[in-house]
């Protein structure tokens, strides 16, 4: 309990000083813009306050039950999950005394929040001035209003029940009776300035109640489970006449009522919704009905099929993307030169130790971007199906929806077995090995790079596959049989191929290229270095981010990614070219059907590869794994910062860096890459059948 109180005290103290110093040192220097350039002031103030909280959304009013005095603060997390930009465009109506708080009150005034005295004559004018100001600013804001007027404390509950008895209304257990006058005036004023397109009805439910900021400081308790349910109503579906009557234009029989009566109906529904919510005694299982969720950003409903490819993003996202890309680039560059290059002498004198060292170090780096995606960007990974074993050599085949599939797949491997990050090998396009840093590391890790001309690639494939066998390490080789990602050009080529050979045009996958796959399977069989093939299907539930360059240009990632794994014994696949080709094509037909079913659900939150299947494996990220991710992120960031500091401080480190850079460059020029030097120093295993039996026993 003491620790909780200390944490809460530090939390509140940090909030106070951040708002105090932020309002003085960040906002105050720009107050002159209020007069000289109001638009610039609005731009600066909105974003400064939003960054403290962390595509313009629709003009709207958000109404919400006021269970605690902290509801508005918790709502920021929900808004950030929906779209971080909402932190910029949300405006809150609050009690007037809050504007006088040192620091946070000043910041809220600069943000243009609406402060109410709870005296309608006074507030009426303030509302009109605020809406007029929002309208003239040219920005689309969402105004958060608590129609109950106050939080649901004991005193407020008693007053609400007394009001209900006087008016002959039902007494509510989970909400207060709403005050309708302010809501009616707000709607009519926003309508007057043509500043409303939607009404969002938000319902909040808690696992435990922390009633106020004072209780937060005293008890140190913060709710662990907070649920928000959002229901959107398009203002176009309603007509508001001069008498402030509102009725639904969708109803076949038009029923008129005042906005106040309409609000009362919403609150009656909210009471029933919360009653069902709290009937569930198991706190972890409490939830609102999924079909009531709406997206605050989009006016259109979710549609079946693949989500749209992201092409734009806010400027703040782009800055984050540039920073993350630069951090990853430096980590691979410094890691390959300062951590891999000094040990390359082991390639000659102790090849097996080099192989193990390089596998572990590169696998440790794989966990770095995986951790950033999981913990910093909040991507939800769902991995189902069969476990991939790190103990047996195998091929992993996957549909290539985006050029980032292999990156996201590391999170799945880490969920299944962290060792898989050290035993996975990837077949990639040739140009990737030329990237300084990342290319050096991938070459040291013995990835296979293809020029996508089989006659040129065959020798390289055979050399590296034989090297895998000779190291006596069981590797899992990730291969994309489609040969390229599913972009517009890839789809056009796949459709042209289908037309030429009278095949079905696929909607969710590309037709696989069979020549390379057949050769790899036959070569691995010849080497007795394959036990299984893992068929992986990836689906993106919410959005598509097509390539690596989008990380820099857009700084966005999908938020909901699903992987399904099917394990197939190599004994179940025929040995002739025709049988292997037929097997692969059948698998891609099945993959097309699987993805079609996956995208058939129009709600991205409900898309899954296994519907109502309790027998399939679900691989989750444990708390221990999260701690390992955090430690890995800290390690690589400290490594980058330390080496960067040493390079700008000490000349010997610059000389060392240049030497390593030249080493990898010479390897590329004179040997085709360090991955072709390593096999020359590994003893060939002629009788691998005997060796594998000895290893297994």
XYZ file of C-alpha atoms in Angstrom, residues 25-287:
263
model
C 8.022 27.753 -20.831
C 6.160 26.187 -23.776
C 2.888 28.112 -24.080
C 3.615 31.547 -22.590
C 6.316 32.523 -25.148
C 3.713 32.262 -27.918
C 0.785 34.141 -26.364
C 1.543 37.148 -28.568
C 0.237 35.024 -31.465
C -3.275 35.289 -30.008
C -3.413 38.818 -31.368
C -1.009 38.708 -34.299
C -1.951 35.309 -35.738
C -4.787 33.450 -33.990
C -4.497 30.458 -36.332
C -0.836 29.933 -35.463
C -1.651 30.246 -31.756
C -4.418 27.668 -32.078
C -2.031 25.344 -33.934
C 0.702 25.662 -31.285
C -1.581 25.449 -28.251
C -3.538 22.443 -29.516
C -0.407 20.457 -30.249
C 1.489 21.483 -27.142
C -1.351 20.356 -24.900
C -1.850 17.206 -26.982
C 1.822 16.252 -26.653
C 1.448 16.604 -22.917
C -1.487 14.203 -23.116
C 0.552 11.815 -25.176
C -6.324 13.988 -39.535
C -8.765 16.106 -37.986
C -11.840 14.151 -36.965
C -15.475 14.991 -37.486
C -17.171 17.991 -35.863
C -19.040 16.454 -32.981
C -20.170 16.492 -29.399
C -19.191 13.654 -27.078
C -21.573 12.948 -24.208
C -20.505 10.652 -21.394
C -21.686 9.412 -18.015
C -19.665 10.998 -15.207
C -18.892 8.081 -12.896
C -15.780 9.651 -11.330
C -13.987 12.969 -11.491
C -11.201 11.194 -13.396
C -13.307 10.016 -16.363
C -11.961 12.704 -18.698
C -8.363 11.725 -17.922
C -8.946 8.023 -18.591
C -10.775 8.886 -21.815
C -7.516 10.255 -23.221
C -6.170 6.700 -23.360
C -9.214 5.541 -25.313
C -8.906 8.463 -27.722
C -5.223 7.721 -28.242
C -6.007 4.102 -29.098
C -8.620 5.209 -31.634
C -6.452 7.924 -33.151
C -3.731 9.977 -31.394
C -4.883 13.024 -33.352
C -8.010 13.115 -31.194
C -5.867 14.359 -28.312
C -5.333 17.495 -30.377
C -8.957 18.025 -31.369
C -10.806 17.113 -28.165
C -12.145 20.004 -26.067
C -13.651 19.442 -22.624
C -16.393 21.306 -20.778
C -15.325 21.524 -17.136
C -16.291 23.239 -13.919
C -15.183 26.860 -13.820
C -12.968 26.563 -10.679
C -10.601 24.203 -12.528
C -9.328 27.046 -14.704
C -7.767 28.633 -11.624
C -5.481 25.680 -10.884
C -1.833 26.639 -11.198
C -0.235 25.077 -14.261
C -2.929 22.724 -15.481
C -5.581 25.448 -15.356
C -3.428 27.739 -17.463
C -2.770 24.961 -19.975
C -6.490 24.153 -20.262
C -7.286 27.809 -20.870
C -4.676 27.924 -23.639
C -6.150 24.740 -25.099
C -9.507 26.496 -25.401
C -11.462 24.301 -22.993
C -14.985 25.354 -22.056
C -15.477 26.269 -18.382
C -19.007 26.319 -16.958
C -20.359 28.002 -13.819
C -23.389 25.690 -13.803
C -25.560 28.774 -13.998
C -27.352 28.637 -17.336
C -27.615 32.393 -17.865
C -23.868 32.774 -17.469
C -22.957 29.563 -19.267
C -25.251 30.270 -22.210
C -23.080 33.150 -23.335
C -19.844 31.227 -22.704
C -21.087 28.328 -24.823
C -21.912 30.587 -27.738
C -18.563 32.372 -27.535
C -16.692 29.056 -27.414
C -18.568 27.504 -30.354
C -18.138 30.681 -32.383
C -14.407 30.653 -31.605
C -14.060 26.986 -32.568
C -15.942 27.618 -35.795
C -13.853 30.634 -36.796
C -10.603 28.793 -36.028
C -11.300 26.509 -38.991
C -10.468 23.405 -36.935
C -12.679 20.378 -36.362
C -13.076 19.843 -32.633
C -14.943 17.261 -30.553
C -16.519 18.768 -27.447
C -16.755 16.483 -24.431
C -19.810 17.223 -22.299
C -20.982 15.507 -19.106
C -24.774 16.023 -19.136
C -25.075 14.815 -15.536
C -23.267 17.974 -14.473
C -21.210 16.292 -11.776
C -19.652 12.965 -10.911
C -21.646 10.163 -9.301
C -20.639 10.708 -5.695
C -22.937 10.003 -2.749
C -24.301 13.543 -2.532
C -24.981 13.725 -6.263
C -26.660 10.306 -6.209
C -28.980 11.406 -3.403
C -29.909 14.563 -5.310
C -30.540 12.565 -8.487
C -32.799 10.128 -6.633
C -34.679 13.000 -5.000
C -35.186 14.570 -8.430
C -36.468 11.230 -9.747
C -38.989 10.909 -6.911
C -40.324 14.417 -7.507
C -40.693 13.875 -11.256
C -41.933 10.308 -11.036
C -38.855 8.954 -12.818
C -36.994 5.700 -12.171
C -34.091 5.848 -9.743
C -30.820 4.901 -11.380
C -28.106 2.763 -9.787
C -25.305 3.357 -12.281
C -25.873 6.863 -13.671
C -27.362 10.174 -12.597
C -30.340 11.758 -14.279
C -28.946 14.083 -16.969
C -29.444 17.844 -16.985
C -31.043 18.652 -20.289
C -30.980 22.454 -20.536
C -27.283 22.806 -21.299
C -27.339 19.906 -23.745
C -30.261 21.397 -25.663
C -28.547 24.761 -25.888
C -25.225 23.210 -26.939
C -26.886 21.265 -29.759
C -28.812 24.274 -31.045
C -25.736 26.533 -30.847
C -23.533 24.064 -32.716
C -26.293 23.679 -35.288
C -26.503 27.464 -35.600
C -22.811 27.700 -36.519
C -23.007 24.540 -38.652
C -20.434 23.027 -36.324
C -21.771 19.537 -35.660
C -21.913 16.389 -37.752
C -22.115 13.664 -35.111
C -23.111 12.869 -31.553
C -20.979 10.294 -29.747
C -22.513 8.593 -26.746
C -19.714 7.222 -24.546
C -20.326 4.862 -21.644
C -17.554 4.156 -19.149
C -17.363 1.222 -16.721
C -14.745 0.361 -14.091
C -13.504 -2.661 -12.180
C -13.040 -0.545 -9.058
C -13.872 3.055 -8.346
C -11.395 5.809 -7.520
C -13.839 8.664 -7.143
C -11.588 11.700 -7.334
C -8.066 13.006 -7.657
C -7.969 13.344 -3.858
C -8.829 9.654 -3.436
C -6.130 8.874 -5.970
C -3.502 10.629 -3.856
C -4.716 9.211 -0.528
C -5.290 5.587 -1.551
C -2.803 5.290 -4.395
C -5.275 3.064 -6.244
C -5.883 3.321 -9.972
C -8.457 1.123 -11.756
C -6.868 -1.779 -13.619
C -9.719 -2.423 -16.059
C -11.549 0.496 -17.660
C -14.058 -0.080 -20.455
C -15.371 2.504 -22.898
C -18.295 1.893 -25.221
C -18.807 4.395 -28.042
C -21.993 4.770 -30.037
C -22.115 7.211 -32.928
C -25.198 9.057 -34.191
C -24.950 11.044 -37.409
C -26.540 14.462 -36.997
C -27.864 14.157 -40.565
C -30.173 11.440 -39.315
C -31.907 13.970 -37.094
C -33.873 17.134 -37.712
C -33.835 19.988 -35.218
C -36.480 22.610 -35.842
C -36.846 26.104 -34.480
C -38.785 24.810 -31.478
C -35.767 22.662 -30.602
C -37.642 19.494 -31.449
C -35.573 16.544 -32.566
C -36.702 13.445 -34.365
C -35.111 10.642 -36.313
C -35.456 10.929 -40.067
C -34.730 7.205 -40.337
C -37.864 6.141 -38.517
C -40.775 5.150 -40.697
C -43.133 6.793 -38.245
C -41.703 10.135 -37.197
C -41.708 10.623 -33.435
C -40.915 14.144 -32.285
C -39.402 14.934 -28.921
C -37.175 17.573 -27.414
C -33.399 17.030 -27.344
C -33.809 16.728 -23.587
C -36.199 13.797 -23.944
C -33.835 12.264 -26.465
C -30.995 12.603 -23.937
C -33.130 10.968 -21.243
C -33.737 8.021 -23.552
C -29.999 7.627 -24.097
C -29.405 7.700 -20.354
C -32.070 5.067 -19.736
C -30.302 2.845 -22.267
C -26.989 3.651 -20.598
C -28.357 2.524 -17.222
C -29.400 -0.824 -18.688
C -26.058 -1.225 -20.426
C -24.130 -0.589 -17.207
C -26.445 -2.861 -15.236
C -25.548 -5.745 -17.553
C -21.894 -4.729 -17.377
C -21.752 -4.869 -13.575
C -23.809 -8.070 -13.357
C -20.659 -9.926 -14.357
C -18.988 -10.607 -11.014
C -15.741 -11.724 -12.641
C -14.051 -8.368 -13.155
C -11.732 -9.606 -15.897
C -14.725 -10.751 -17.990
C -16.686 -7.519 -17.838
C -17.178 -5.939 -21.232
